PDB file of C-alpha atoms and ligand atoms in Angstrom:
ATOM      1  CA  MET A   1      12.879  12.244 -16.491  1.00 98.00           C
ATOM      2  CA  GLN A   2      10.137  11.660 -19.200  1.00 98.00           C
ATOM      3  CA  VAL A   3       6.237  11.612 -18.400  1.00 98.00           C
ATOM      4  CA  ILE A   4       4.851   8.892 -20.587  1.00 99.00           C
ATOM      5  CA  HIS A   5       0.819   8.230 -20.967  1.00 98.00           C
ATOM      6  CA  THR A   6       0.604   5.446 -23.262  1.00 99.00           C
ATOM      7  CA  ILE A   7       1.502   1.691 -23.243  1.00 98.00           C
ATOM      8  CA  ALA A   8       3.131   1.739 -26.540  1.00 98.00           C
ATOM      9  CA  GLU A   9       5.302   4.668 -25.876  1.00 98.00           C
ATOM     10  CA  LEU A  10       6.475   3.053 -22.559  1.00 98.00           C
ATOM     11  CA  ARG A  11       7.223  -0.290 -24.081  1.00 98.00           C
ATOM     12  CA  GLN A  12       9.206   1.348 -26.881  1.00 98.00           C
ATOM     13  CA  ALA A  13      11.344   3.395 -24.116  1.00 98.00           C
ATOM     14  CA  LEU A  14      11.991   0.343 -21.907  1.00 98.00           C
ATOM     15  CA  ALA A  15      12.254  -2.447 -24.461  1.00 96.00           C
ATOM     16  CA  GLY A  16      14.699  -5.289 -23.264  1.00 93.00           C
ATOM     17  CA  GLN A  17      16.085  -3.208 -20.355  1.00 98.00           C
ATOM     18  CA  ALA A  18      16.251  -4.710 -16.551  1.00 98.00           C
ATOM     19  CA  THR A  19      13.783  -2.119 -15.078  1.00 98.00           C
ATOM     20  CA  ALA A  20      12.868  -1.492 -11.614  1.00 99.00           C
ATOM     21  CA  PHE A  21       9.218  -0.383 -10.905  1.00 99.00           C
ATOM     22  CA  VAL A  22       7.174   1.449  -8.195  1.00 99.00           C
ATOM     23  CA  PRO A  23       3.433   1.310  -8.685  1.00 98.00           C
ATOM     24  CA  THR A  24       1.583   4.134  -7.039  1.00 98.00           C
ATOM     25  CA  MET A  25      -1.638   6.231  -7.183  1.00 98.00           C
ATOM     26  CA  GLY A  26       0.157   9.603  -6.901  1.00 98.00           C
ATOM     27  CA  ASN A  27      -0.007  12.373  -4.328  1.00 97.00           C
ATOM     28  CA  LEU A  28       3.274  11.202  -3.574  1.00 98.00           C
ATOM     29  CA  HIS A  29       5.064  11.556  -0.233  1.00 97.00           C
ATOM     30  CA  GLU A  30       8.504  10.792   1.526  1.00 97.00           C
ATOM     31  CA  GLY A  31       7.300   7.047   1.852  1.00 98.00           C
ATOM     32  CA  HIS A  32       6.998   6.725  -1.977  1.00 98.00           C
ATOM     33  CA  LEU A  33      10.338   8.503  -2.560  1.00 98.00           C
ATOM     34  CA  SER A  34      12.082   6.028  -0.396  1.00 98.00           C
ATOM     35  CA  LEU A  35      10.540   3.212  -2.593  1.00 98.00           C
ATOM     36  CA  VAL A  36      11.959   5.002  -5.660  1.00 98.00           C
ATOM     37  CA  HIS A  37      15.308   5.153  -4.027  1.00 98.00           C
ATOM     38  CA  GLN A  38      15.152   1.481  -3.371  1.00 98.00           C
ATOM     39  CA  ALA A  39      14.220   0.928  -6.954  1.00 98.00           C
ATOM     40  CA  ARG A  40      17.101   3.161  -8.077  1.00 98.00           C
ATOM     41  CA  ALA A  41      19.549   0.920  -5.970  1.00 98.00           C
ATOM     42  CA  ALA A  42      18.006  -2.432  -7.477  1.00 98.00           C
ATOM     43  CA  ALA A  43      18.053  -1.138 -11.095  1.00 98.00           C
ATOM     44  CA  GLY A  44      21.774   0.076 -11.107  1.00 97.00           C
ATOM     45  CA  ALA A  45      22.044   1.528 -14.440  1.00 97.00           C
ATOM     46  CA  GLY A  46      18.866   0.436 -15.701  1.00 98.00           C
ATOM     47  CA  PRO A  47      15.501   2.428 -15.676  1.00 98.00           C
ATOM     48  CA  VAL A  48      13.194   3.137 -12.942  1.00 98.00           C
ATOM     49  CA  VAL A  49       9.739   3.729 -13.704  1.00 99.00           C
ATOM     50  CA  ALA A  50       6.976   4.858 -11.415  1.00 99.00           C
ATOM     51  CA  SER A  51       3.376   4.590 -12.350  1.00 99.00           C
ATOM     52  CA  ILE A  52       0.643   7.059 -11.231  1.00 98.00           C
ATOM     53  CA  PHE A  53      -2.712   5.851 -11.742  1.00 98.00           C
ATOM     54  CA  VAL A  54      -5.868   5.935  -9.265  1.00 98.00           C
ATOM     55  CA  ASN A  55      -7.386   2.586  -9.958  1.00 98.00           C
ATOM     56  CA  ARG A  56     -11.120   2.663  -9.733  1.00 98.00           C
ATOM     57  CA  LEU A  57     -11.285  -1.171  -9.574  1.00 98.00           C
ATOM     58  CA  GLN A  58      -9.876  -1.077  -6.062  1.00 98.00           C
ATOM     59  CA  PHE A  59     -12.427   1.503  -4.588  1.00 98.00           C
ATOM     60  CA  ALA A  60     -15.924   0.660  -3.339  1.00 96.00           C
ATOM     61  CA  PRO A  61     -18.680   2.920  -4.624  1.00 95.00           C
ATOM     62  CA  HIS A  62     -18.868   4.727  -1.236  1.00 94.00           C
ATOM     63  CA  GLU A  63     -14.942   5.211  -0.944  1.00 95.00           C
ATOM     64  CA  ASP A  64     -12.779   8.287  -1.989  1.00 95.00           C
ATOM     65  CA  PHE A  65     -12.008   7.623  -5.658  1.00 97.00           C
ATOM     66  CA  ASP A  66     -13.511  10.880  -6.695  1.00 96.00           C
ATOM     67  CA  ARG A  67     -11.724  12.892  -4.163  1.00 95.00           C
ATOM     68  CA  TYR A  68      -8.470  11.092  -4.143  1.00 96.00           C
ATOM     69  CA  PRO A  69      -5.802  13.914  -4.930  1.00 96.00           C
ATOM     70  CA  ARG A  70      -4.356  13.973  -8.575  1.00 97.00           C
ATOM     71  CA  THR A  71      -1.145  15.947  -8.243  1.00 98.00           C
ATOM     72  CA  LEU A  72       0.632  14.923 -11.330  1.00 98.00           C
ATOM     73  CA  ALA A  73       2.925  18.048 -11.856  1.00 98.00           C
ATOM     74  CA  ARG A  74       4.213  18.220  -8.291  1.00 98.00           C
ATOM     75  CA  ASP A  75       4.658  14.062  -8.269  1.00 98.00           C
ATOM     76  CA  ALA A  76       6.622  14.365 -11.414  1.00 98.00           C
ATOM     77  CA  GLU A  77       8.934  16.824  -9.822  1.00 98.00           C
ATOM     78  CA  LEU A  78       9.350  14.858  -6.785  1.00 98.00           C
ATOM     79  CA  LEU A  79      10.171  11.796  -8.776  1.00 98.00           C
ATOM     80  CA  ALA A  80      12.686  13.505 -11.175  1.00 98.00           C
ATOM     81  CA  GLY A  81      14.547  14.432  -7.727  1.00 98.00           C
ATOM     82  CA  ALA A  82      14.499  10.892  -6.551  1.00 98.00           C
ATOM     83  CA  GLY A  83      16.162   9.442  -9.526  1.00 96.00           C
ATOM     84  CA  CYS A  84      13.186   8.266 -11.463  1.00 98.00           C
ATOM     85  CA  ASP A  85      13.596   7.871 -15.198  1.00 98.00           C
ATOM     86  CA  TYR A  86       9.954   7.463 -16.475  1.00 99.00           C
ATOM     87  CA  VAL A  87       6.830   8.207 -14.977  1.00 99.00           C
ATOM     88  CA  PHE A  88       3.820   6.122 -16.546  1.00 99.00           C
ATOM     89  CA  ALA A  89       0.686   8.195 -16.115  1.00 99.00           C
ATOM     90  CA  PRO A  90      -2.124   6.640 -18.299  1.00 98.00           C
ATOM     91  CA  ASP A  91      -5.660   7.859 -18.132  1.00 98.00           C
ATOM     92  CA  GLU A  92      -8.406   5.389 -17.415  1.00 98.00           C
ATOM     93  CA  ALA A  93      -9.199   4.899 -21.271  1.00 98.00           C
ATOM     94  CA  GLU A  94      -5.670   3.865 -21.830  1.00 98.00           C
ATOM     95  CA  LEU A  95      -5.531   1.127 -19.009  1.00 98.00           C
ATOM     96  CA  TYR A  96      -9.309   0.088 -19.275  1.00 98.00           C
ATOM     97  CA  PRO A  97     -10.172   0.737 -22.683  1.00 98.00           C
ATOM     98  CA  GLU A  98     -13.080  -1.512 -22.193  1.00 98.00           C
ATOM     99  CA  PRO A  99     -14.670  -2.659 -18.832  1.00 97.00           C
ATOM    100  CA  GLN A 100     -12.101  -4.871 -17.247  1.00 98.00           C
ATOM    101  CA  GLY A 101     -14.090  -8.141 -17.379  1.00 98.00           C
ATOM    102  CA  TYR A 102     -11.012 -10.278 -16.867  1.00 98.00           C
ATOM    103  CA  LYS A 103      -9.937  -9.941 -13.153  1.00 98.00           C
ATOM    104  CA  LEU A 104      -7.441 -11.518 -11.017  1.00 98.00           C
ATOM    105  CA  ALA A 105      -8.946 -12.775  -7.483  1.00 98.00           C
ATOM    106  CA  PRO A 106      -6.640 -13.693  -4.880  1.00 98.00           C
ATOM    107  CA  PRO A 107      -7.763 -16.615  -2.475  1.00 97.00           C
ATOM    108  CA  THR A 108     -10.306 -15.716   0.023  1.00 96.00           C
ATOM    109  CA  GLU A 109      -8.139 -16.998   3.135  1.00 94.00           C
ATOM    110  CA  LEU A 110      -5.809 -14.213   2.428  1.00 94.00           C
ATOM    111  CA  ALA A 111      -8.046 -11.602   0.525  1.00 94.00           C
ATOM    112  CA  ASP A 112     -11.122 -11.706   2.601  1.00 96.00           C
ATOM    113  CA  ILE A 113      -9.736 -11.053   5.905  1.00 98.00           C
ATOM    114  CA  LEU A 114      -8.648  -7.672   7.738  1.00 98.00           C
ATOM    115  CA  GLU A 115      -8.531  -5.112   4.634  1.00 98.00           C
ATOM    116  CA  GLY A 116     -10.216  -7.406   2.508  1.00 98.00           C
ATOM    117  CA  HIS A 117     -13.199  -8.105   4.885  1.00 98.00           C
ATOM    118  CA  PHE A 118     -13.695  -4.274   5.231  1.00 98.00           C
ATOM    119  CA  ARG A 119     -13.172  -3.480   1.767  1.00 98.00           C
ATOM    120  CA  PRO A 120     -14.622  -6.406  -0.327  1.00 97.00           C
ATOM    121  CA  GLY A 121     -13.220  -6.447  -3.867  1.00 97.00           C
ATOM    122  CA  PHE A 122     -10.074  -4.498  -2.853  1.00 98.00           C
ATOM    123  CA  PHE A 123      -7.533  -7.094  -3.579  1.00 98.00           C
ATOM    124  CA  THR A 124      -9.061  -8.277  -6.585  1.00 98.00           C
ATOM    125  CA  GLY A 125      -8.913  -4.584  -7.904  1.00 98.00           C
ATOM    126  CA  VAL A 126      -5.198  -4.413  -6.573  1.00 98.00           C
ATOM    127  CA  CYS A 127      -4.068  -7.645  -8.168  1.00 98.00           C
ATOM    128  CA  THR A 128      -5.843  -6.927 -11.587  1.00 98.00           C
ATOM    129  CA  VAL A 129      -4.201  -3.539 -11.847  1.00 99.00           C
ATOM    130  CA  VAL A 130      -0.823  -4.698 -10.694  1.00 99.00           C
ATOM    131  CA  ALA A 131      -0.707  -7.630 -12.913  1.00 98.00           C
ATOM    132  CA  LYS A 132      -1.759  -5.460 -15.894  1.00 98.00           C
ATOM    133  CA  LEU A 133       0.857  -3.065 -14.926  1.00 99.00           C
ATOM    134  CA  PHE A 134       3.414  -5.819 -14.594  1.00 98.00           C
ATOM    135  CA  ASN A 135       2.485  -6.976 -18.309  1.00 98.00           C
ATOM    136  CA  ILE A 136       3.065  -3.421 -19.568  1.00 98.00           C
ATOM    137  CA  VAL A 137       6.308  -2.350 -17.522  1.00 98.00           C
ATOM    138  CA  GLN A 138       7.603  -6.095 -17.407  1.00 98.00           C
ATOM    139  CA  PRO A 139       9.896  -5.125 -14.612  1.00 98.00           C
ATOM    140  CA  ARG A 140      12.811  -7.150 -13.248  1.00 98.00           C
ATOM    141  CA  TRP A 141      11.996  -5.641  -9.705  1.00 99.00           C
ATOM    142  CA  ALA A 142       8.848  -4.007  -8.327  1.00 99.00           C
ATOM    143  CA  VAL A 143       8.760  -2.142  -4.893  1.00 99.00           C
ATOM    144  CA  PHE A 144       5.902  -2.140  -2.414  1.00 98.00           C
ATOM    145  CA  GLY A 145       5.726  -0.557   0.883  1.00 98.00           C
ATOM    146  CA  LYS A 146       5.180  -2.440   3.985  1.00 98.00           C
ATOM    147  CA  LYS A 147       2.598   0.114   5.209  1.00 98.00           C
ATOM    148  CA  ASP A 148       0.160  -1.867   3.163  1.00 98.00           C
ATOM    149  CA  TYR A 149       1.367  -5.014   4.662  1.00 98.00           C
ATOM    150  CA  GLN A 150      -1.326  -7.393   3.627  1.00 98.00           C
ATOM    151  CA  GLN A 151      -1.280  -5.848  -0.048  1.00 98.00           C
ATOM    152  CA  LEU A 152       2.416  -6.822  -0.110  1.00 98.00           C
ATOM    153  CA  MET A 153       1.666 -10.365   0.904  1.00 98.00           C
ATOM    154  CA  VAL A 154      -1.169 -10.695  -1.631  1.00 98.00           C
ATOM    155  CA  ILE A 155       1.263  -9.420  -4.388  1.00 98.00           C
ATOM    156  CA  ARG A 156       4.012 -11.635  -3.441  1.00 98.00           C
ATOM    157  CA  ARG A 157       1.657 -14.786  -3.490  1.00 98.00           C
ATOM    158  CA  MET A 158       0.310 -13.781  -6.721  1.00 98.00           C
ATOM    159  CA  VAL A 159       3.788 -13.338  -8.272  1.00 98.00           C
ATOM    160  CA  ALA A 160       4.694 -16.753  -6.847  1.00 98.00           C
ATOM    161  CA  GLN A 161       1.573 -18.590  -7.940  1.00 98.00           C
ATOM    162  CA  MET A 162       1.338 -16.953 -11.307  1.00 98.00           C
ATOM    163  CA  ALA A 163       5.080 -17.435 -12.000  1.00 98.00           C
ATOM    164  CA  LEU A 164       5.393 -13.873 -12.926  1.00 98.00           C
ATOM    165  CA  PRO A 165       9.068 -12.937 -13.698  1.00 98.00           C
ATOM    166  CA  VAL A 166       9.564 -10.247 -11.248  1.00 98.00           C
ATOM    167  CA  GLU A 167      11.188  -9.978  -7.823  1.00 98.00           C
ATOM    168  CA  ILE A 168       9.110  -8.162  -5.161  1.00 99.00           C
ATOM    169  CA  LEU A 169      11.229  -5.855  -2.838  1.00 99.00           C
ATOM    170  CA  ALA A 170       9.616  -4.676   0.227  1.00 98.00           C
ATOM    171  CA  GLY A 171      10.264  -0.896   1.610  1.00 98.00           C
ATOM    172  CA  GLU A 172       9.967  -0.036   5.261  1.00 98.00           C
ATOM    173  CA  THR A 173       7.335   2.213   6.368  1.00 98.00           C
ATOM    174  CA  SER A 174       8.272   6.028   6.525  1.00 98.00           C
ATOM    175  CA  ARG A 175       6.931   7.895   9.768  1.00 97.00           C
ATOM    176  CA  ASN A 176       6.997  11.188  10.814  1.00 95.00           C
ATOM    177  CA  ALA A 177       8.526  12.313  14.069  1.00 93.00           C
ATOM    178  CA  GLY A 178       5.600  11.282  16.140  1.00 91.00           C
ATOM    179  CA  GLY A 179       5.426   7.972  14.600  1.00 94.00           C
ATOM    180  CA  LEU A 180       2.586   8.538  12.111  1.00 96.00           C
ATOM    181  CA  ALA A 181       2.801   6.254   9.036  1.00 98.00           C
ATOM    182  CA  LEU A 182       3.179   8.575   5.986  1.00 98.00           C
ATOM    183  CA  SER A 183       0.053   8.218   3.757  1.00 97.00           C
ATOM    184  CA  SER A 184      -1.269  10.211   1.005  1.00 94.00           C
ATOM    185  CA  ARG A 185      -4.717  10.222   2.947  1.00 95.00           C
ATOM    186  CA  ASN A 186      -2.848  11.994   5.929  1.00 96.00           C
ATOM    187  CA  GLY A 187      -3.750  15.094   3.678  1.00 95.00           C
ATOM    188  CA  TYR A 188      -7.342  14.724   4.558  1.00 96.00           C
ATOM    189  CA  LEU A 189      -6.711  15.266   8.196  1.00 97.00           C
ATOM    190  CA  SER A 190      -7.124  18.495  10.103  1.00 97.00           C
ATOM    191  CA  GLU A 191      -4.301  19.814  12.416  1.00 96.00           C
ATOM    192  CA  ALA A 192      -6.142  18.368  15.426  1.00 97.00           C
ATOM    193  CA  GLU A 193      -6.667  14.981  13.546  1.00 98.00           C
ATOM    194  CA  LEU A 194      -2.961  14.875  12.501  1.00 97.00           C
ATOM    195  CA  ALA A 195      -1.983  15.058  16.155  1.00 97.00           C
ATOM    196  CA  GLU A 196      -4.693  12.460  17.113  1.00 98.00           C
ATOM    197  CA  ALA A 197      -3.593  10.067  14.347  1.00 98.00           C
ATOM    198  CA  LEU A 198      -0.412   9.275  16.281  1.00 97.00           C
ATOM    199  CA  GLN A 199      -2.501   7.101  18.555  1.00 98.00           C
ATOM    200  CA  LEU A 200      -2.943   4.512  15.803  1.00 98.00           C
ATOM    201  CA  SER A 201       0.725   3.327  15.826  1.00 97.00           C
ATOM    202  CA  ALA A 202       0.712   3.931  19.751  1.00 97.00           C
ATOM    203  CA  THR A 203      -2.104   1.388  20.210  1.00 98.00           C
ATOM    204  CA  LEU A 204      -0.493  -0.937  17.992  1.00 98.00           C
ATOM    205  CA  LYS A 205       2.629  -0.665  20.029  1.00 97.00           C
ATOM    206  CA  GLY A 206       0.563  -1.048  23.209  1.00 98.00           C
ATOM    207  CA  MET A 207      -0.681  -4.340  21.864  1.00 98.00           C
ATOM    208  CA  ILE A 208       2.677  -5.503  21.289  1.00 97.00           C
ATOM    209  CA  ALA A 209       3.859  -4.368  24.779  1.00 97.00           C
ATOM    210  CA  ARG A 210       0.953  -6.401  26.395  1.00 97.00           C
ATOM    211  CA  TRP A 211       1.929  -9.628  24.283  1.00 97.00           C
ATOM    212  CA  SER A 212       5.354  -9.250  25.151  1.00 95.00           C
ATOM    213  CA  ALA A 213       4.648  -8.955  28.815  1.00 97.00           C
ATOM    214  CA  GLY A 214       2.902 -12.326  28.608  1.00 96.00           C
ATOM    215  CA  GLU A 215      -0.656 -11.426  27.871  1.00 96.00           C
ATOM    216  CA  ARG A 216      -1.960 -14.414  25.809  1.00 96.00           C
ATOM    217  CA  ASP A 217      -5.680 -13.711  26.089  1.00 97.00           C
ATOM    218  CA  LEU A 218      -5.727 -12.512  22.384  1.00 97.00           C
ATOM    219  CA  ALA A 219      -9.501 -11.480  22.214  1.00 97.00           C
ATOM    220  CA  ALA A 220      -9.210  -9.502  25.415  1.00 98.00           C
ATOM    221  CA  LEU A 221      -5.898  -7.830  24.133  1.00 97.00           C
ATOM    222  CA  GLU A 222      -7.598  -6.922  20.625  1.00 98.00           C
ATOM    223  CA  SER A 223     -10.884  -5.821  22.194  1.00 98.00           C
ATOM    224  CA  LEU A 224      -9.159  -3.561  24.742  1.00 98.00           C
ATOM    225  CA  ALA A 225      -7.202  -1.762  21.928  1.00 98.00           C
ATOM    226  CA  MET A 226     -10.573  -1.395  20.127  1.00 98.00           C
ATOM    227  CA  GLU A 227     -12.068   0.129  23.304  1.00 98.00           C
ATOM    228  CA  ARG A 228      -9.174   2.387  23.913  1.00 98.00           C
ATOM    229  CA  LEU A 229      -9.239   3.841  20.463  1.00 98.00           C
ATOM    230  CA  SER A 230     -13.104   4.039  20.209  1.00 98.00           C
ATOM    231  CA  ALA A 231     -13.043   5.986  23.429  1.00 98.00           C
ATOM    232  CA  ARG A 232     -10.849   8.617  21.865  1.00 98.00           C
ATOM    233  CA  GLY A 233     -13.413   9.228  19.064  1.00 98.00           C
ATOM    234  CA  TRP A 234     -12.099   6.756  16.308  1.00 98.00           C
ATOM    235  CA  ALA A 235     -14.113   4.182  14.600  1.00 98.00           C
ATOM    236  CA  PRO A 236     -11.680   1.075  14.173  1.00 98.00           C
ATOM    237  CA  ASP A 237     -12.185  -1.707  11.845  1.00 98.00           C
ATOM    238  CA  TYR A 238      -9.697  -3.920  13.173  1.00 98.00           C
ATOM    239  CA  LEU A 239      -6.659  -4.078  15.719  1.00 98.00           C
ATOM    240  CA  VAL A 240      -5.107  -7.468  15.684  1.00 98.00           C
ATOM    241  CA  LEU A 241      -1.988  -9.421  16.380  1.00 98.00           C
ATOM    242  CA  ARG A 242      -1.103 -11.834  13.734  1.00 98.00           C
ATOM    243  CA  ARG A 243       1.771 -13.840  12.808  1.00 97.00           C
ATOM    244  CA  GLN A 244       3.882 -12.245   9.808  1.00 97.00           C
ATOM    245  CA  ARG A 245       4.228 -15.483   7.533  1.00 95.00           C
ATOM    246  CA  ASP A 246       0.354 -15.698   6.720  1.00 95.00           C
ATOM    247  CA  LEU A 247      -1.706 -13.263   8.940  1.00 97.00           C
ATOM    248  CA  GLY A 248      -2.861 -16.321  10.876  1.00 96.00           C
ATOM    249  CA  ALA A 249      -3.305 -16.435  14.702  1.00 95.00           C
ATOM    250  CA  PRO A 250      -0.122 -15.663  16.540  1.00 95.00           C
ATOM    251  CA  ALA A 251       1.905 -18.452  18.099  1.00 88.00           C
ATOM    252  CA  GLU A 252       4.912 -18.856  20.384  1.00 90.00           C
ATOM    253  CA  GLY A 253       8.130 -18.296  18.632  1.00 91.00           C
ATOM    254  CA  GLU A 254       6.669 -16.874  15.464  1.00 95.00           C
ATOM    255  CA  ALA A 255       7.619 -13.345  14.138  1.00 97.00           C
ATOM    256  CA  LEU A 256       4.321 -11.336  14.739  1.00 97.00           C
ATOM    257  CA  VAL A 257       2.858  -8.160  13.272  1.00 98.00           C
ATOM    258  CA  ALA A 258       0.332  -5.833  14.879  1.00 98.00           C
ATOM    259  CA  LEU A 259      -2.184  -4.494  12.273  1.00 98.00           C
ATOM    260  CA  GLY A 260      -4.781  -1.953  12.534  1.00 98.00           C
ATOM    261  CA  ALA A 261      -7.308   0.166  10.319  1.00 98.00           C
ATOM    262  CA  ALA A 262      -9.569   2.859  11.970  1.00 98.00           C
ATOM    263  CA  ARG A 263     -11.334   5.806  10.827  1.00 98.00           C
ATOM    264  CA  LEU A 264     -10.580   9.243  12.252  1.00 98.00           C
ATOM    265  CA  GLY A 265     -13.383  11.768  11.179  1.00 97.00           C
ATOM    266  CA  ASN A 266     -13.774  11.093   7.629  1.00 95.00           C
ATOM    267  CA  THR A 267     -10.548   9.556   7.066  1.00 97.00           C
ATOM    268  CA  ARG A 268      -9.622   5.849   7.231  1.00 97.00           C
ATOM    269  CA  LEU A 269      -5.944   5.101   8.355  1.00 98.00           C
ATOM    270  CA  ILE A 270      -4.048   1.714   8.409  1.00 98.00           C
ATOM    271  CA  ASP A 271      -0.849   0.991  10.041  1.00 98.00           C
ATOM    272  CA  ASN A 272       1.241  -2.018  11.176  1.00 98.00           C
ATOM    273  CA  ILE A 273       4.189  -2.788  13.176  1.00 98.00           C
ATOM    274  CA  GLU A 274       6.254  -5.871  13.045  1.00 97.00           C
ATOM    275  CA  VAL A 275       7.514  -7.516  16.236  1.00 92.00           C
TER     276      VAL A 275
HETATM  277  O1  PAF B   1      -0.812   0.853  -2.882  1.00 66.36           O
HETATM  278  C1  PAF B   1      -1.110   1.589  -3.892  1.00 66.36           C
HETATM  279  O2  PAF B   1      -0.752   2.762  -4.135  1.00 66.36           O
HETATM  280  C2  PAF B   1      -1.917   0.684  -4.697  1.00 66.36           C
HETATM  281  O3  PAF B   1      -2.669  -0.219  -4.154  1.00 66.36           O
HETATM  282  C3  PAF B   1      -1.318   0.245  -6.087  1.00 66.36           C
HETATM  283  C4  PAF B   1      -0.439  -0.877  -5.639  1.00 66.36           C
HETATM  284  C5  PAF B   1      -0.632   1.321  -6.685  1.00 66.36           C
HETATM  285  C6  PAF B   1      -2.138  -0.488  -7.035  1.00 66.36           C
HETATM  286  O4  PAF B   1      -3.158   0.545  -7.476  1.00 66.36           O
END
């Protein structure tokens, strides 16, 4: 496996090949590696590329851009073991040699709700870097985790509306034995917080159970979940039940997803569970 830092070298290495791509911000865990396995299966004999780039554009000034762990050497070892062929690890000057004035802004009805409401500009930052990475890697397939459910949807729509020649593959969320979704940000949690963190998925499951049991007062169902998590010392941003196809209000007979984001101590966690 080769670690490449420049666009020119990567383009030369990949020229004309049907490539599978896994974009990441590094500090990798089993969840990322399962996306790499999926990319490996899609690519067959073709190359698999993972990018590692902590994208300043998707962080608000008060967020964890500076303390986001940069662990390239360890990440490269893990990726080599998972069957990755190239790691693309550009520095900021390589990806953003001048201030990125051209940006790709997703439509507000999808990008300004839930994550986008609490992290204004987040999805513009994500779309801009992902579109740029797609232009650089020119992948035939790109794999994104369902853990970032709304991000996956935003990227799928971007690819469709911009007619980008890439097939988006969705990776299932990897969880620990207790049900906690694996996340690079779990590394910020203390031992006690790690144990408590299971309550996020447990709360989402509780919401689904209430809906399945016939509760149809959505506002009551969601505010009960907010109260329960708050009472345990969390600061939830949202705990909602939505339909899978567009994150609109749930309706009878539609596939649903429970989504949540909440701060535990200094760490903001997100999760979702499909029904
Ligand atoms: O999901 C992530 O790690 C990031 O949002 C992504 C897709 C790599 C873009 O920076």
